[in-house]
Amino acid sequence: MTLGYDVLLMCGRYTLTSANQLIEALLDLDTTPTLAPRYNIAPSQKVSVIRVTRDGSRELAELRWGLVPGWSREPKPHDGIINARAETVAVKPSFRGPFRNRRCLIPADGYYEWQPLDGRKQPHYIRMKTHHPFAFAGL
């Protein structure tokens, strides 16, 4: 795996615990990935993504979760930009370039959403009914 561009996701936490062969089949990779199960993947951490190479094949790469805008002088994510909205991703200056040129798939098998409950946040784990992995769209 190689460290590359930063990545944005739609959620705040997710999991990737599925068998590697199932992920390989789901994402049509040429090689079997070797990924350790992860139960609480969070912003600013490295995440596994599938991206298309210049020759058109798919590769597994490791990217850091968070956006570094093109005009930023700092090489690390800042300002809490961890996701993009489908309604504005093609038009907001921060996302236009990555949306056109740096898309990827992020394998996962579940994600967390929080609901306010009695002054605190209650996490809810959401996954496929079959428990199979799926992929988020990423930039």
Coordinates of C-alpha atoms in Angstrom, one line a residue:
M1 CA 0.0 0.0 0.0
T2 CA 1.2 3.5 -0.6
L3 CA 0.4 6.8 1.1
G4 CA -1.3 9.2 -1.3
Y5 CA -3.9 11.9 -1.5
D6 CA -6.3 12.7 1.3
V7 CA -9.7 11.2 1.3
L8 CA -13.2 12.4 2.3
L9 CA -16.1 10.2 3.5
M10 CA -19.8 10.8 4.3
C11 CA -19.8 9.5 7.9
G12 CA -17.8 10.2 11.0
R13 CA -16.7 6.7 12.0
Y14 CA -16.9 3.3 10.2
T15 CA -15.6 -0.3 10.4
L16 CA -13.8 -2.7 8.1
T17 CA -13.8 -6.2 9.5
S18 CA -14.8 -8.4 6.6
A19 CA -12.8 -11.2 5.1
N20 CA -10.2 -10.0 2.7
Q21 CA -11.3 -12.3 -0.1
L22 CA -14.8 -11.0 0.1
I23 CA -13.5 -7.4 -0.3
E24 CA -11.3 -8.5 -3.2
A25 CA -14.3 -10.1 -5.0
L26 CA -16.6 -7.1 -4.2
L27 CA -14.1 -4.6 -5.6
D28 CA -12.7 -6.7 -8.4
L29 CA -9.0 -6.4 -7.4
D30 CA -6.2 -8.2 -9.1
T31 CA -4.5 -9.2 -5.8
T32 CA -5.8 -10.3 -2.5
P33 CA -5.5 -7.5 0.1
T34 CA -4.2 -8.2 3.6
L35 CA -6.1 -5.9 5.9
A36 CA -6.4 -6.2 9.7
P37 CA -9.9 -5.9 11.1
R38 CA -10.7 -2.3 12.2
Y39 CA -13.7 -1.5 14.4
N40 CA -13.5 2.3 14.8
I41 CA -11.9 4.1 11.9
A42 CA -11.9 7.8 12.5
P43 CA -11.0 11.1 10.8
S44 CA -7.3 11.8 10.4
Q45 CA -6.4 8.1 10.5
K46 CA -5.0 6.2 7.5
V47 CA -7.7 4.4 5.5
S48 CA -7.6 1.7 2.8
V49 CA -9.1 2.8 -0.5
I50 CA -9.4 1.4 -4.0
R51 CA -8.4 3.8 -6.8
V52 CA -7.8 3.5 -10.5
T53 CA -4.2 3.8 -11.7
R54 CA -3.0 5.5 -14.8
D55 CA -3.0 2.2 -16.7
G56 CA -6.7 1.7 -15.8
S57 CA -6.2 -1.1 -13.2
R58 CA -7.4 -0.9 -9.6
E59 CA -5.0 -0.7 -6.7
L60 CA -5.3 -0.7 -2.9
A61 CA -3.8 2.4 -1.4
E62 CA -3.6 3.9 2.0
L63 CA -4.7 7.5 2.3
R64 CA -5.3 9.9 5.3
W65 CA -8.9 10.8 6.0
G66 CA -9.3 14.6 5.8
L67 CA -9.1 17.3 3.2
V68 CA -6.0 19.4 2.5
P69 CA -7.3 22.2 0.2
G70 CA -5.1 23.0 -2.8
W71 CA -4.5 26.5 -1.5
S72 CA -3.4 25.3 2.0
R73 CA 0.2 26.0 3.1
E74 CA 0.1 23.1 5.6
P75 CA 0.4 19.5 4.5
K76 CA -2.0 18.2 7.1
P77 CA -5.8 18.2 7.3
H78 CA -7.3 21.1 9.1
D79 CA -10.5 23.0 9.7
G80 CA -12.4 19.7 10.3
I81 CA -13.1 19.0 6.6
I82 CA -13.8 15.2 6.7
N83 CA -16.7 14.9 4.3
A84 CA -18.5 16.4 1.4
R85 CA -22.2 16.7 0.5
A86 CA -23.5 15.2 -2.7
E87 CA -25.5 18.4 -3.3
T88 CA -22.4 20.7 -3.4
V89 CA -19.4 18.5 -4.1
A90 CA -19.2 19.4 -7.8
V91 CA -19.4 23.2 -7.2
K92 CA -17.6 24.0 -3.9
P93 CA -14.0 25.2 -4.5
S94 CA -12.6 22.8 -1.9
F95 CA -14.0 19.7 -3.7
R96 CA -14.2 20.5 -7.4
G97 CA -10.7 19.3 -8.3
P98 CA -10.8 16.1 -6.3
F99 CA -14.3 15.4 -7.5
R100 CA -13.2 15.6 -11.1
N101 CA -9.8 13.9 -10.9
R102 CA -9.3 12.0 -7.6
R103 CA -12.2 9.6 -6.9
C104 CA -11.9 6.4 -5.0
L105 CA -13.9 3.6 -3.3
I106 CA -13.6 3.1 0.5
P107 CA -14.3 -0.5 1.5
A108 CA -16.4 -0.8 4.7
D109 CA -18.8 -3.2 6.4
G110 CA -20.6 -0.7 8.6
Y111 CA -20.7 2.8 9.9
Y112 CA -21.8 4.8 13.0
E113 CA -24.4 7.5 13.2
W114 CA -25.1 9.4 16.4
Q115 CA -28.5 10.4 17.8
P116 CA -28.9 13.0 20.6
L117 CA -30.3 11.2 23.7
D118 CA -30.8 12.7 27.1
G119 CA -27.9 15.3 26.7
R120 CA -25.5 12.8 25.2
K121 CA -25.0 11.1 21.8
Q122 CA -26.0 7.5 21.3
P123 CA -24.1 5.7 18.5
H124 CA -26.1 3.5 16.2
Y125 CA -24.2 0.9 14.0
I126 CA -25.5 0.6 10.5
R127 CA -24.6 -2.3 8.1
M128 CA -26.0 -4.3 5.3
K129 CA -28.6 -6.8 6.3
T130 CA -26.4 -9.6 4.9
H131 CA -23.3 -8.3 6.8
H132 CA -21.4 -8.1 3.5
P133 CA -19.0 -5.3 2.8
F134 CA -19.8 -2.3 0.6
A135 CA -17.9 0.7 -0.6
F136 CA -18.3 4.5 0.1
A137 CA -17.6 6.9 -2.7
G138 CA -14.5 9.0 -1.8
L139 CA -12.5 11.9 -3.0

